[in-house]
Amino acid sequence: MIFADESLILANESLILANESLILADESLILADESLILADESLILANESLILANESLILANESLILANESLILADESLSFIKE
């Protein structure tokens, strides 16, 4: 009877430890899920930053084109004045 009682106590302690392990595993899964959400949000922000950088490059290119056209017009004006 003593061995049976000790076996039941050990079995109960094993169940308690198993339950605690399941709780920790569940918490780990929750943290992993939160990490994936944060990683996803970071990728979205990085993508938005790349889009804005691309738009900035497009605007800079358009500014260079306008500056080049201004230089061409200035050159034509100088040529006209010389004549």
Coordinates of N, CA and C in Angstrom, one line a residue:
M1 N 0.8 -1.2 0.0 CA 0.0 0.0 0.0 C 0.9 1.3 0.0
I2 N 2.0 1.2 0.7 CA 2.9 2.4 0.8 C 3.4 2.6 -0.6
F3 N 3.8 1.6 -1.3 CA 4.4 1.7 -2.7 C 3.3 2.3 -3.6
A4 N 2.1 1.9 -3.4 CA 1.0 2.4 -4.3 C 0.8 3.8 -4.0
D5 N 0.8 4.2 -2.8 CA 0.6 5.6 -2.4 C 1.8 6.5 -3.0
E6 N 3.0 6.0 -2.9 CA 4.2 6.7 -3.4 C 4.1 6.8 -4.9
S7 N 3.6 5.7 -5.6 CA 3.5 5.7 -7.0 C 2.5 6.7 -7.4
L8 N 1.4 6.8 -6.7 CA 0.3 7.8 -7.0 C 0.8 9.2 -6.8
I9 N 1.6 9.4 -5.8 CA 2.2 10.8 -5.5 C 3.1 11.1 -6.7
L10 N 4.0 10.2 -7.1 CA 4.9 10.4 -8.2 C 4.2 10.7 -9.5
A11 N 3.2 9.9 -9.7 CA 2.4 10.1 -10.9 C 1.7 11.5 -10.9
N12 N 1.2 11.9 -9.8 CA 0.6 13.2 -9.7 C 1.6 14.3 -9.9
E13 N 2.8 14.2 -9.3 CA 3.9 15.2 -9.6 C 4.3 15.2 -11.0
S14 N 4.3 14.0 -11.7 CA 4.6 14.0 -13.1 C 3.6 14.7 -13.9
L15 N 2.3 14.5 -13.5 CA 1.2 15.2 -14.3 C 1.3 16.7 -14.0
I16 N 1.7 17.1 -12.8 CA 1.8 18.6 -12.6 C 3.0 19.1 -13.4
L17 N 4.1 18.4 -13.5 CA 5.2 18.9 -14.3 C 4.9 18.9 -15.8
A18 N 4.1 17.9 -16.2 CA 3.7 17.9 -17.6 C 2.8 19.0 -17.9
N19 N 1.9 19.3 -17.0 CA 1.0 20.5 -17.2 C 1.8 21.8 -17.2
E20 N 2.8 22.0 -16.3 CA 3.6 23.2 -16.4 C 4.4 23.3 -17.7
S21 N 4.8 22.1 -18.2 CA 5.5 22.1 -19.5 C 4.6 22.6 -20.6
L22 N 3.4 22.1 -20.6 CA 2.4 22.5 -21.6 C 2.1 24.0 -21.5
I23 N 2.0 24.5 -20.3 CA 1.8 26.0 -20.1 C 3.0 26.7 -20.7
L24 N 4.2 26.3 -20.4 CA 5.4 27.0 -20.9 C 5.4 26.9 -22.5
A25 N 5.1 25.7 -23.0 CA 5.0 25.6 -24.4 C 4.0 26.5 -25.1
D26 N 2.9 26.6 -24.4 CA 1.8 27.5 -24.9 C 2.3 29.0 -24.9
E27 N 3.0 29.4 -23.8 CA 3.5 30.7 -23.7 C 4.6 31.0 -24.8
S28 N 5.4 29.9 -25.1 CA 6.4 30.0 -26.1 C 5.7 30.2 -27.5
L29 N 4.7 29.5 -27.7 CA 3.9 29.7 -29.0 C 3.3 31.1 -29.1
I30 N 2.8 31.6 -28.0 CA 2.3 32.9 -28.0 C 3.4 34.0 -28.4
L31 N 4.5 33.8 -27.7 CA 5.7 34.7 -28.0 C 6.1 34.6 -29.4
A32 N 6.2 33.4 -29.9 CA 6.6 33.2 -31.3 C 5.6 33.8 -32.3
D33 N 4.3 33.7 -32.0 CA 3.3 34.3 -32.8 C 3.5 35.9 -32.8
E34 N 3.7 36.4 -31.6 CA 3.9 37.9 -31.5 C 5.1 38.3 -32.2
S35 N 6.2 37.5 -32.2 CA 7.4 37.8 -32.9 C 7.1 37.8 -34.4
L36 N 6.3 36.8 -34.9 CA 6.0 36.8 -36.3 C 5.2 38.0 -36.7
I37 N 4.3 38.4 -35.9 CA 3.5 39.6 -36.1 C 4.4 40.8 -36.3
L38 N 5.3 41.0 -35.3 CA 6.3 42.1 -35.3 C 7.1 42.1 -36.6
A39 N 7.6 40.9 -36.9 CA 8.4 40.7 -38.1 C 7.6 41.1 -39.4
D40 N 6.4 40.7 -39.4 CA 5.5 41.1 -40.5 C 5.3 42.6 -40.6
E41 N 5.1 43.2 -39.5 CA 4.9 44.7 -39.4 C 6.2 45.4 -39.9
S42 N 7.4 44.8 -39.5 CA 8.7 45.4 -39.9 C 8.9 45.3 -41.4
L43 N 8.4 44.2 -42.0 CA 8.6 44.0 -43.4 C 7.6 45.0 -44.1
I44 N 6.5 45.2 -43.6 CA 5.5 46.2 -44.2 C 6.2 47.6 -44.2
L45 N 6.7 48.0 -43.0 CA 7.4 49.3 -42.9 C 8.6 49.4 -43.8
A46 N 9.3 48.3 -43.9 CA 10.5 48.3 -44.8 C 10.1 48.5 -46.3
N47 N 9.0 47.8 -46.6 CA 8.4 47.9 -48.0 C 7.9 49.4 -48.3
E48 N 7.3 49.9 -47.3 CA 6.8 51.3 -47.4 C 8.0 52.3 -47.6
S49 N 9.0 52.0 -46.8 CA 10.2 52.9 -46.9 C 10.9 52.8 -48.3
L50 N 10.9 51.6 -48.8 CA 11.4 51.4 -50.2 C 10.6 52.1 -51.2
I51 N 9.3 52.0 -51.1 CA 8.4 52.7 -52.0 C 8.6 54.3 -51.9
L52 N 8.8 54.8 -50.7 CA 9.0 56.2 -50.6 C 10.4 56.6 -51.1
A53 N 11.4 55.7 -50.9 CA 12.7 56.0 -51.5 C 12.6 56.0 -53.0
N54 N 11.9 55.1 -53.6 CA 11.7 55.0 -55.0 C 11.0 56.3 -55.6
E55 N 10.0 56.7 -54.9 CA 9.3 57.9 -55.3 C 10.2 59.1 -55.2
S56 N 11.1 59.2 -54.2 CA 12.1 60.3 -54.1 C 13.1 60.2 -55.2
L57 N 13.5 59.0 -55.6 CA 14.4 58.9 -56.7 C 13.7 59.4 -58.0
I58 N 12.5 59.1 -58.2 CA 11.7 59.5 -59.4 C 11.6 61.0 -59.4
L59 N 11.3 61.6 -58.3 CA 11.2 63.1 -58.2 C 12.6 63.7 -58.4
A60 N 13.7 63.1 -57.9 CA 15.0 63.7 -58.2 C 15.3 63.6 -59.6
N61 N 15.0 62.5 -60.3 CA 15.2 62.3 -61.7 C 14.4 63.4 -62.5
E62 N 13.2 63.6 -62.1 CA 12.4 64.6 -62.8 C 13.0 66.0 -62.6
S63 N 13.6 66.3 -61.4 CA 14.2 67.6 -61.2 C 15.5 67.7 -62.1
L64 N 16.2 66.6 -62.2 CA 17.4 66.7 -63.1 C 17.0 66.9 -64.5
I65 N 15.9 66.3 -65.0 CA 15.4 66.5 -66.3 C 15.1 68.0 -66.5
L66 N 14.3 68.6 -65.6 CA 14.0 70.0 -65.7 C 15.2 70.9 -65.6
A67 N 16.1 70.5 -64.8 CA 17.4 71.3 -64.7 C 18.1 71.3 -66.1
N68 N 18.1 70.1 -66.7 CA 18.8 69.9 -68.0 C 18.1 70.7 -69.0
E69 N 16.7 70.7 -69.0 CA 16.0 71.5 -70.0 C 16.2 73.0 -69.8
S70 N 16.3 73.4 -68.5 CA 16.6 74.8 -68.3 C 18.0 75.2 -68.8
L71 N 19.0 74.3 -68.7 CA 20.3 74.6 -69.2 C 20.3 74.7 -70.8
I72 N 19.5 73.8 -71.4 CA 19.4 73.9 -72.8 C 18.7 75.2 -73.3
L73 N 17.7 75.6 -72.5 CA 17.0 76.9 -72.9 C 18.0 78.1 -72.6
A74 N 18.8 78.0 -71.6 CA 19.7 79.1 -71.3 C 20.8 79.1 -72.4
D75 N 21.2 78.0 -72.9 CA 22.2 77.9 -73.9 C 21.6 78.5 -75.2
E76 N 20.4 78.1 -75.5 CA 19.7 78.6 -76.7 C 19.6 80.2 -76.6
S77 N 19.3 80.7 -75.4 CA 19.1 82.1 -75.2 C 20.4 82.8 -75.5
L78 N 21.5 82.2 -75.0 CA 22.9 82.8 -75.2 C 23.2 82.8 -76.6
S79 N 22.9 81.7 -77.3 CA 23.2 81.6 -78.7 C 22.4 82.7 -79.5
F80 N 21.1 82.9 -79.1 CA 20.3 83.9 -79.8 C 20.8 85.3 -79.5
I81 N 21.3 85.6 -78.3 CA 21.8 86.9 -78.0 C 23.1 87.1 -78.8
K82 N 23.9 86.1 -79.0 CA 25.2 86.3 -79.7 C 24.9 86.6 -81.2
E83 N 23.8 86.2 -81.7 CA 23.5 86.4 -83.1 C 23.0 87.8 -83.3

